[in-house]
Short mmCIF file of C-alpha atoms and ligand atoms in Angstrom, two decimals:
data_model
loop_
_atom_site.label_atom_id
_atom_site.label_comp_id
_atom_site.label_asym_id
_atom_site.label_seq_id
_atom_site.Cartn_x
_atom_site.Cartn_y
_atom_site.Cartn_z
CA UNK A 19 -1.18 -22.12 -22.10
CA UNK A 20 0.33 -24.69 -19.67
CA UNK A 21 -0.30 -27.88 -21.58
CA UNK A 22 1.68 -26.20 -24.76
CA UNK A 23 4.83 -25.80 -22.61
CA UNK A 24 4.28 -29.01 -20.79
CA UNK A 25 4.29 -30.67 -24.08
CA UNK A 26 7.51 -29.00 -25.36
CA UNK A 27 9.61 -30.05 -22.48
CA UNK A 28 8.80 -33.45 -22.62
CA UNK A 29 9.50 -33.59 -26.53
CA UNK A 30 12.84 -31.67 -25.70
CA UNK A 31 13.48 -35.07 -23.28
CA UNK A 32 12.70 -37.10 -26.35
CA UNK A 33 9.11 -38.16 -25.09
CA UNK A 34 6.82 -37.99 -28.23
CA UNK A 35 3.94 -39.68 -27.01
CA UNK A 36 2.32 -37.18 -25.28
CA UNK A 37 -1.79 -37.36 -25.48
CA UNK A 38 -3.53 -33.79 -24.96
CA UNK A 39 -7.08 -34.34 -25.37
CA UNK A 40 -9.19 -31.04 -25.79
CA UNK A 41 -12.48 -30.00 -23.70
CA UNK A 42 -14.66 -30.31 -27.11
CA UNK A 43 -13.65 -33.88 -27.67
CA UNK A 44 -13.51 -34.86 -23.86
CA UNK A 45 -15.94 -33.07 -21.57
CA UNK A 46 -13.98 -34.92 -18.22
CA UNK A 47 -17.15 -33.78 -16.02
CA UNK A 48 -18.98 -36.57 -17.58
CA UNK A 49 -17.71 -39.88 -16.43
CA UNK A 50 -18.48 -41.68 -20.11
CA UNK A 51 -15.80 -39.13 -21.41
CA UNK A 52 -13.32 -40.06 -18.68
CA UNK A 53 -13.36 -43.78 -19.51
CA UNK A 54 -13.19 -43.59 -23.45
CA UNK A 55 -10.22 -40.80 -22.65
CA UNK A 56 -8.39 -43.69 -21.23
CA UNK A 57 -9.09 -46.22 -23.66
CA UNK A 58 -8.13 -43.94 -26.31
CA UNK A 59 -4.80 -42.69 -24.64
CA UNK A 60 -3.65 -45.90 -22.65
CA UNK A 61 -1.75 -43.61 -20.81
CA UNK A 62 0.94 -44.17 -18.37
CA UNK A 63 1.19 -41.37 -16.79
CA UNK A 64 -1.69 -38.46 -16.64
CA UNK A 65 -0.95 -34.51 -15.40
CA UNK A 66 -4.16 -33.35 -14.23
CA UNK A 67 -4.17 -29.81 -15.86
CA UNK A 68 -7.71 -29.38 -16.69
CA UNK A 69 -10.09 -26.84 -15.02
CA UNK A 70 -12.62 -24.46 -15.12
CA UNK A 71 -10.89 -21.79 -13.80
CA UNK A 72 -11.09 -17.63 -14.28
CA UNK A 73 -9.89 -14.40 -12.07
CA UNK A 74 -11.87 -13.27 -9.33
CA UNK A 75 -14.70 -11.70 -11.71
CA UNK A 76 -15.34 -15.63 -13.20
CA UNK A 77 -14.99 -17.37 -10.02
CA UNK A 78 -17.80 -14.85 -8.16
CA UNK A 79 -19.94 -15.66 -10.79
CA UNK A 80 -19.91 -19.45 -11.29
CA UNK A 81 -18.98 -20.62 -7.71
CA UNK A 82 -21.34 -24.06 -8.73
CA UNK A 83 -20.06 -24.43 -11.84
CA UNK A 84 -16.39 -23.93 -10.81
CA UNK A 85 -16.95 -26.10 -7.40
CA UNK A 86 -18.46 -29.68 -9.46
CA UNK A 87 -16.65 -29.41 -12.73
CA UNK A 88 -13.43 -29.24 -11.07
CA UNK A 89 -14.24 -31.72 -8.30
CA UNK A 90 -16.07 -34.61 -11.13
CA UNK A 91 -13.33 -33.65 -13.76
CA UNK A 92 -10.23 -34.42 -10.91
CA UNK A 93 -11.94 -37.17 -8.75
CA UNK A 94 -12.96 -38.87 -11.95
CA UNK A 95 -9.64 -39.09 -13.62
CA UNK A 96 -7.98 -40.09 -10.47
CA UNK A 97 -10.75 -42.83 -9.95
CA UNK A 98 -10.07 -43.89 -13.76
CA UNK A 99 -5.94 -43.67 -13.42
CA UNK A 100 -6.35 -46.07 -11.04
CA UNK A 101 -8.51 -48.58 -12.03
CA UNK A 102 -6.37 -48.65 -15.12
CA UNK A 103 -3.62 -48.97 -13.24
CA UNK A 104 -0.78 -46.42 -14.36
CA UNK A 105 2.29 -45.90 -12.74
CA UNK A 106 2.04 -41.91 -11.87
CA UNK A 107 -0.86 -39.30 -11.68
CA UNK A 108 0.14 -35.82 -11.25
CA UNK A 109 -2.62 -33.49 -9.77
CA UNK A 110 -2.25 -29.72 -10.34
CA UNK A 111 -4.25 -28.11 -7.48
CA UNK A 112 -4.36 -24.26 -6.76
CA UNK A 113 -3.02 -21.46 -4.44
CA UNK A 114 -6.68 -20.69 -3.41
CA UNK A 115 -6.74 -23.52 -2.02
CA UNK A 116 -4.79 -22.07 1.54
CA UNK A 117 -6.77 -20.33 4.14
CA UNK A 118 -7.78 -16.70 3.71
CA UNK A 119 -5.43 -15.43 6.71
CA UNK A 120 -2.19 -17.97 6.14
CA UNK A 121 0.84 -16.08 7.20
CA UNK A 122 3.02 -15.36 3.97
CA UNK A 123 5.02 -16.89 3.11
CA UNK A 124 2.79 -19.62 2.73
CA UNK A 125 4.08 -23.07 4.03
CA UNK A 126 2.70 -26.11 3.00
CA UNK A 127 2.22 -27.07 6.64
CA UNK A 128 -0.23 -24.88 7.01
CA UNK A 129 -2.55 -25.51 4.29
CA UNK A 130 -5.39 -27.04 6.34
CA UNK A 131 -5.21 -24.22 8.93
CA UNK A 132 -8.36 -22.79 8.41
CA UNK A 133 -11.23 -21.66 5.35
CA UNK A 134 -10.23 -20.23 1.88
CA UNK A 135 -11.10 -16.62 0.86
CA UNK A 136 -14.73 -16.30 0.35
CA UNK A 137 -14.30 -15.41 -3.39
CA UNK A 138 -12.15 -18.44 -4.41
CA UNK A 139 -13.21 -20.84 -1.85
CA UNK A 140 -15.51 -23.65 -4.25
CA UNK A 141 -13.06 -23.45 -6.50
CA UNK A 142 -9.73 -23.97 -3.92
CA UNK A 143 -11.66 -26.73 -1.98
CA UNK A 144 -12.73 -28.65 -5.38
CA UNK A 145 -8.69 -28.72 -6.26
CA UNK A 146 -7.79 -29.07 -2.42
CA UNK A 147 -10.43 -32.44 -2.63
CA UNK A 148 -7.74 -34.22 -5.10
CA UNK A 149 -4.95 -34.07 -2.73
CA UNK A 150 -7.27 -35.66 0.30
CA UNK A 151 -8.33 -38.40 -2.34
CA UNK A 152 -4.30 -38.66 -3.48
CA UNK A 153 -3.01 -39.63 -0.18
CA UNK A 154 -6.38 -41.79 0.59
CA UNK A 155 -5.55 -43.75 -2.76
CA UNK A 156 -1.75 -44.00 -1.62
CA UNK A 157 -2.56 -45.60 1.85
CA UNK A 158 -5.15 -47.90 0.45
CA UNK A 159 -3.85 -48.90 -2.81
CA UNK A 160 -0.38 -47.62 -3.02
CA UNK A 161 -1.25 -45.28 -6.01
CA UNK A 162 1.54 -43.05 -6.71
CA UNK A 163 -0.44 -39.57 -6.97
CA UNK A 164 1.50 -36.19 -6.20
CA UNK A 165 -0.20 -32.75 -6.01
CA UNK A 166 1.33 -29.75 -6.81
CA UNK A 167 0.15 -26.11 -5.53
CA UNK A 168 1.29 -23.51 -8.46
CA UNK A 169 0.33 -20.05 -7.54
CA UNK A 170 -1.37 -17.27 -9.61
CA UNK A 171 0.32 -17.79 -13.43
CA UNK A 172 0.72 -15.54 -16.54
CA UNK A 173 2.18 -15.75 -19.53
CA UNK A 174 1.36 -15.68 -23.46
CA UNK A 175 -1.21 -17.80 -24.34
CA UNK A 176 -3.62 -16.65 -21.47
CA UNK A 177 -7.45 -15.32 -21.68
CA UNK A 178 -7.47 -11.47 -21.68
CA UNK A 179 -10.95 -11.48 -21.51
CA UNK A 180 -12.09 -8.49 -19.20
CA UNK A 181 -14.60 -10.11 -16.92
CA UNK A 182 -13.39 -13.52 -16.84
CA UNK A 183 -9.38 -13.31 -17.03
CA UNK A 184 -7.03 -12.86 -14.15
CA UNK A 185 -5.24 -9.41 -13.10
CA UNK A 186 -2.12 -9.57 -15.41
CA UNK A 187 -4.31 -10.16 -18.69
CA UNK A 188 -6.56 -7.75 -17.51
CA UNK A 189 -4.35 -4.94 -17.18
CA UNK A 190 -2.11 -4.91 -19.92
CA UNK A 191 -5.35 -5.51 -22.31
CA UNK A 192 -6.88 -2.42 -20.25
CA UNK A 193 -3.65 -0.18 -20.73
CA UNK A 194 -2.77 -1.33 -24.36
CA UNK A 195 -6.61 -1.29 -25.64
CA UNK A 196 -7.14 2.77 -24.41
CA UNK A 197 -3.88 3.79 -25.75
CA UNK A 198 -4.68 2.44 -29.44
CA UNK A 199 -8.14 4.34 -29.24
CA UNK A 200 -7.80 7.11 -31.82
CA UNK A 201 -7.62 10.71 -30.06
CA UNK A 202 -10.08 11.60 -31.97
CA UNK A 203 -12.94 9.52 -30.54
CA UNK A 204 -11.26 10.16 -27.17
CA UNK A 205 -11.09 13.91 -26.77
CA UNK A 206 -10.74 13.40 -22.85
CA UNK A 207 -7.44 11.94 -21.06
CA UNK A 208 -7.62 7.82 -21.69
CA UNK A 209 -8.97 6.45 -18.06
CA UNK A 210 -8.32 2.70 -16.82
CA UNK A 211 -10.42 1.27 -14.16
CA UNK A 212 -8.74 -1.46 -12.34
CA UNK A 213 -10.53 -3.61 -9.49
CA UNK A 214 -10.56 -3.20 -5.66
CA UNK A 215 -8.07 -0.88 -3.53
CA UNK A 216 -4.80 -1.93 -4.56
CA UNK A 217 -3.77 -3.01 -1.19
CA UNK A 218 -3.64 -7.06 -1.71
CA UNK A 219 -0.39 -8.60 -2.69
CA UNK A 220 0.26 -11.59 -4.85
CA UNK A 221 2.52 -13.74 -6.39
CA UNK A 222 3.27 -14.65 -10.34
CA UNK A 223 4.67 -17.45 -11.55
CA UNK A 224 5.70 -17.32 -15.65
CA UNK A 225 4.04 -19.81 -17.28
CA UNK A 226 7.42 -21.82 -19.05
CA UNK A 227 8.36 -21.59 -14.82
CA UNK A 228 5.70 -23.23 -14.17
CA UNK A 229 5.82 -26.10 -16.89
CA UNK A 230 9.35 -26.62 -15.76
CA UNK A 231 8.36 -27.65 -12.13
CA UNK A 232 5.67 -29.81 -13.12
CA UNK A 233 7.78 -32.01 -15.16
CA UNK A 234 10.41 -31.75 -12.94
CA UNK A 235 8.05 -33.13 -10.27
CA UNK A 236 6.74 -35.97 -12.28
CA UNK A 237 10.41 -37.28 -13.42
CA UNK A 238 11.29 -37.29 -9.53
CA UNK A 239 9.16 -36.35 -7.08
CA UNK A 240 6.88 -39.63 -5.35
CA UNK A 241 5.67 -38.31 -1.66
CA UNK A 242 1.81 -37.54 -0.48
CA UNK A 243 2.67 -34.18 0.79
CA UNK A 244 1.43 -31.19 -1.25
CA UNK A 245 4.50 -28.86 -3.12
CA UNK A 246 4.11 -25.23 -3.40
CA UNK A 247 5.16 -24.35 -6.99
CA UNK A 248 6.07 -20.37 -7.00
CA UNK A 249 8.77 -17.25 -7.74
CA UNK A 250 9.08 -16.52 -4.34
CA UNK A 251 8.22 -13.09 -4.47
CA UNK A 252 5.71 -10.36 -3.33
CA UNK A 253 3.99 -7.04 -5.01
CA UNK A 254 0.98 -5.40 -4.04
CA UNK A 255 -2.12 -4.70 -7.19
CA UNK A 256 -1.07 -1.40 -6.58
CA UNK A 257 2.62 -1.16 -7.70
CA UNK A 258 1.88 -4.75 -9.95
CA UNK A 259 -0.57 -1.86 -12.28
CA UNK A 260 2.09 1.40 -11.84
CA UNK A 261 4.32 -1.64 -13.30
CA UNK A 262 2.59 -2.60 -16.10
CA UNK A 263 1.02 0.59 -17.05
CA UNK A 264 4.84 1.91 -17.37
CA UNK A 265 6.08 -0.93 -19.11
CA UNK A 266 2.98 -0.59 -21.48
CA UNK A 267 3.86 3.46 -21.90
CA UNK A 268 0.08 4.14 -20.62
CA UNK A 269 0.37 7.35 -17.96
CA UNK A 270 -3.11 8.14 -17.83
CA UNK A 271 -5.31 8.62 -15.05
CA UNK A 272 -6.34 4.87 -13.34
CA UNK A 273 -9.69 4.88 -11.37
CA UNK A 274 -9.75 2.28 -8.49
CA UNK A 275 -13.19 0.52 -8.50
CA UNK A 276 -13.82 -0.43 -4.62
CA UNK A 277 -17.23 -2.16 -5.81
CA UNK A 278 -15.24 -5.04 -6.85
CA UNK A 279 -13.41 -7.40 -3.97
CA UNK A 280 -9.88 -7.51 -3.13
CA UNK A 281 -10.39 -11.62 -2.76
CA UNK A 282 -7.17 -12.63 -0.47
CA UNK A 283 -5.18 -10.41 1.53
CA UNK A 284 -1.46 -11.19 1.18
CA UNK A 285 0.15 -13.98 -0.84
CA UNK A 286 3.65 -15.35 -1.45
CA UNK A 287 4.79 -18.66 -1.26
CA UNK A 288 7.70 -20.68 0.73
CA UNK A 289 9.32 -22.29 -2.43
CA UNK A 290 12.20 -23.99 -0.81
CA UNK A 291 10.22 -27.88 -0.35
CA UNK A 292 10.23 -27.90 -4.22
CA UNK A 293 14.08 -26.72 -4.66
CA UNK A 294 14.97 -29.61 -1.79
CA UNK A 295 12.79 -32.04 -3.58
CA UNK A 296 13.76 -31.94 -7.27
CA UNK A 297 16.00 -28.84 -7.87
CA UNK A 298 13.13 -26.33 -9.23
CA UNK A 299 13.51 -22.44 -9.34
CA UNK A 300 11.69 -20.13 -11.35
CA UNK A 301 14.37 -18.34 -13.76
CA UNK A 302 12.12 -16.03 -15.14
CA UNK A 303 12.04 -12.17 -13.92
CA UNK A 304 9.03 -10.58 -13.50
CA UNK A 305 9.80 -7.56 -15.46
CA UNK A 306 11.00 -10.23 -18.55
CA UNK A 307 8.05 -12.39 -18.15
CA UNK A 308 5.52 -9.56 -18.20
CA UNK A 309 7.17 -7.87 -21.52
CA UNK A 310 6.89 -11.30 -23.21
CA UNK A 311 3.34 -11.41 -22.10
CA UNK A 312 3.01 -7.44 -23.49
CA UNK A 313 4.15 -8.67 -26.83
CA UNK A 314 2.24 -11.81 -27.15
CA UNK A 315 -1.02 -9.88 -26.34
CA UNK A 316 0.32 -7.15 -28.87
CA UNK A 317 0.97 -9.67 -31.70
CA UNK A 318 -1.70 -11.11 -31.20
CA UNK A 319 -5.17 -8.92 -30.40
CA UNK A 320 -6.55 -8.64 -33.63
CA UNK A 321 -7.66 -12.21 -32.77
CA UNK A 322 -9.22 -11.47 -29.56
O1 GFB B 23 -6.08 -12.38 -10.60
P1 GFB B 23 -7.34 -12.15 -9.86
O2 GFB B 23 -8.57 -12.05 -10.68
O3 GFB B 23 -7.62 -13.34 -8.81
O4 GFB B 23 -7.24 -10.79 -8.97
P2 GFB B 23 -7.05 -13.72 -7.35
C1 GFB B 23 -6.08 -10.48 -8.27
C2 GFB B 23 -6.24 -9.09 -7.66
O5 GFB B 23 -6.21 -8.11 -8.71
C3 GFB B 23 -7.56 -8.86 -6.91
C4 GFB B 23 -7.26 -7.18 -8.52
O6 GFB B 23 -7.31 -8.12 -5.74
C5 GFB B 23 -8.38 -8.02 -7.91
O7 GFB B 23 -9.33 -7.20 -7.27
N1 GFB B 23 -7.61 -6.57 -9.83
C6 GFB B 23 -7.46 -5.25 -10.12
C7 GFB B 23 -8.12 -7.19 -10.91
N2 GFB B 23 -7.88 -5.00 -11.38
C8 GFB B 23 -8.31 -6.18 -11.90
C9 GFB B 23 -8.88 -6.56 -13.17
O8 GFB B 23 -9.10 -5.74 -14.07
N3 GFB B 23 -9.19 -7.89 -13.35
C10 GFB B 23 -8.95 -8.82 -12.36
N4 GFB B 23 -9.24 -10.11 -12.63
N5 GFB B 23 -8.43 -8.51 -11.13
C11 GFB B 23 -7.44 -16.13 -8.24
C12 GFB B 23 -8.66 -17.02 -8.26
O9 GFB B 23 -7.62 -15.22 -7.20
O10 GFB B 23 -6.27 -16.89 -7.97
C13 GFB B 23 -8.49 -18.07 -9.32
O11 GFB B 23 -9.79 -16.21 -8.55
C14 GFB B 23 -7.12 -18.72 -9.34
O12 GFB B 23 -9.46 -19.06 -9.10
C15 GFB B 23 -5.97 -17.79 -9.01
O13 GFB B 23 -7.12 -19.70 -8.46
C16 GFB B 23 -4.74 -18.55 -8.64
O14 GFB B 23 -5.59 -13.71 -7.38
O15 GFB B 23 -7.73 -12.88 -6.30
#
């Protein structure tokens, strides 16, 4: 959903050679793959978007999978970028990537202040890897590579699968997918069961927000330090499903499911190093951004 947007922007600035190799034609966990992708694209300069990355349910069940791919596909490319020596590499890390306890609103500064939340951990320290290996390559070889930390996204365009997607998918394919059952074959009151107690908070970045600040940051932004990449905001799971359940019209009884973890506490970011260091705010409301979301999942379910 990110690369889509990315790509847009950068044809809106009149870039048109923009390379976005798929997963089926370049499996980037396999070194071969990385090389021929860089013969192939010649690129100049490469945003690191790919990953194998899921919601909590995914990332409890593959924490192998999720810690190597990520770690070969990133240390790979960056290893490749520079041996073919191009002028930028962008590296898009993740929120798990700060300690379970960090004090919201997160600051950069204290990003090594302690061990990720259990659940997210092998994948947050595969991403967090890149950023150690960015400012290794800078002092050794001067290779201008920048890592940015975006925090949970959503948008259209994301996997609403049930076990593997994140909360916002989840919940408005939950609330839409009950309310279109036919009453018939659901004589009893339509039930949604969401994950965990409701008491964790997060933070949700819109996806054309997020696509923004990423090209924002490779037109202008050259320093080693990592760059939180967020709305600035805070809601709890709790009032984040009363939300969505209202704006999808679902007023049913929701069943909390305590079996399944609440991952990280509290999170919300400090967004005010990227405004300083190239201008970016998020402009889209949470309320807008969701009811895009509602009607992209709407419009398009039947293919799900
Ligand atoms: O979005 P999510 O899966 O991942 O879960 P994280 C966020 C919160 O929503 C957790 C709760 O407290 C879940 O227990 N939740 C409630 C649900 N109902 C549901 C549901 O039906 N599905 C899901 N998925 N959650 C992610 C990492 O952590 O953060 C990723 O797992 C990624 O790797 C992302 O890095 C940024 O927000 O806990």
């Amino acid at each position: 959903m990110l690369a889509t947007q990315i790509k847009k922007l950068f044809n809106e600035r009149g870039c048109q050679d923009i390379f976005v190799p798929k997963s089926k034609d370049y499996d980037l966990v396999e070194m071969k793959a990385v090389k021929k992708l860089y013969r192939d694209a010649k690129p100049d300069i490469v945003i690191h978007l790919a990953a194998r990355v899921g919601g909590i349910g995914a990332n409890r069940a593959n924490p192998g999978k999720f810690f190597y791919d990520n770690l070969m596909m990133g240390v790979q490319m960056m290893e490749m970028g520079r041996q073919a020596g191009i002028e930028k590499f962008v590296a898009i890390g993740t929120i798990c990537a700060y300690p379970k306890f960090t004090p919201v609103p997160f600051k950069e500064d204290d990003l090594w202040n302690g061990y990720p939340e259990e659940t997210n951990a092998p994948y947050g320290l595969a991403k967090k890897m890149l950023l150690l290996q960015a400012q290794a390559y800078r002092q050794q070889y001067g290779f201008n590579a920048i890592h940015l930390l975006p925090v949970n996204l959503y948008g259209p365009r994301d996997s609403f699968d049930l076990e593997s997607s994140h909360v916002i998918p989840a919940l408005i394919r939950k609330c839409i997918d009950v309310k279109s059952l036919p009453q018939s074959s659901n004589p009893k009151r339509p039930i949604i069961t969401v994950w965990g107690t409701g008491k964790p908070t997060r933070e949700f970045l819109y996806v054309e927000d997020c696509a923004e600040a990423i090209v924002l940051a490779a037109e202008r932004y050259n320093k080693p330090d990592p760059i939180n990449i967020g709305a600035g905001f805070e809601i709890s799971i709790k009032d984040l499903v009363e939300l969505i359940a209202k704006l999808v019209g679902f007023g049913d009884k929701i069943i909390w499911d305590n079996s399944k973890s609440d991952g990280q506490p509290k999170r919300m970011l400090d967004t005010s190093r990227a405004e300083k260091e190239f201008g970016f705010k998020a402009k889209t409301l949470f309320k807008d951004g969701l009811k895009k979301t509602i009607e992209w999942y709407i419009s398009n379910k039947q293919l799900k």
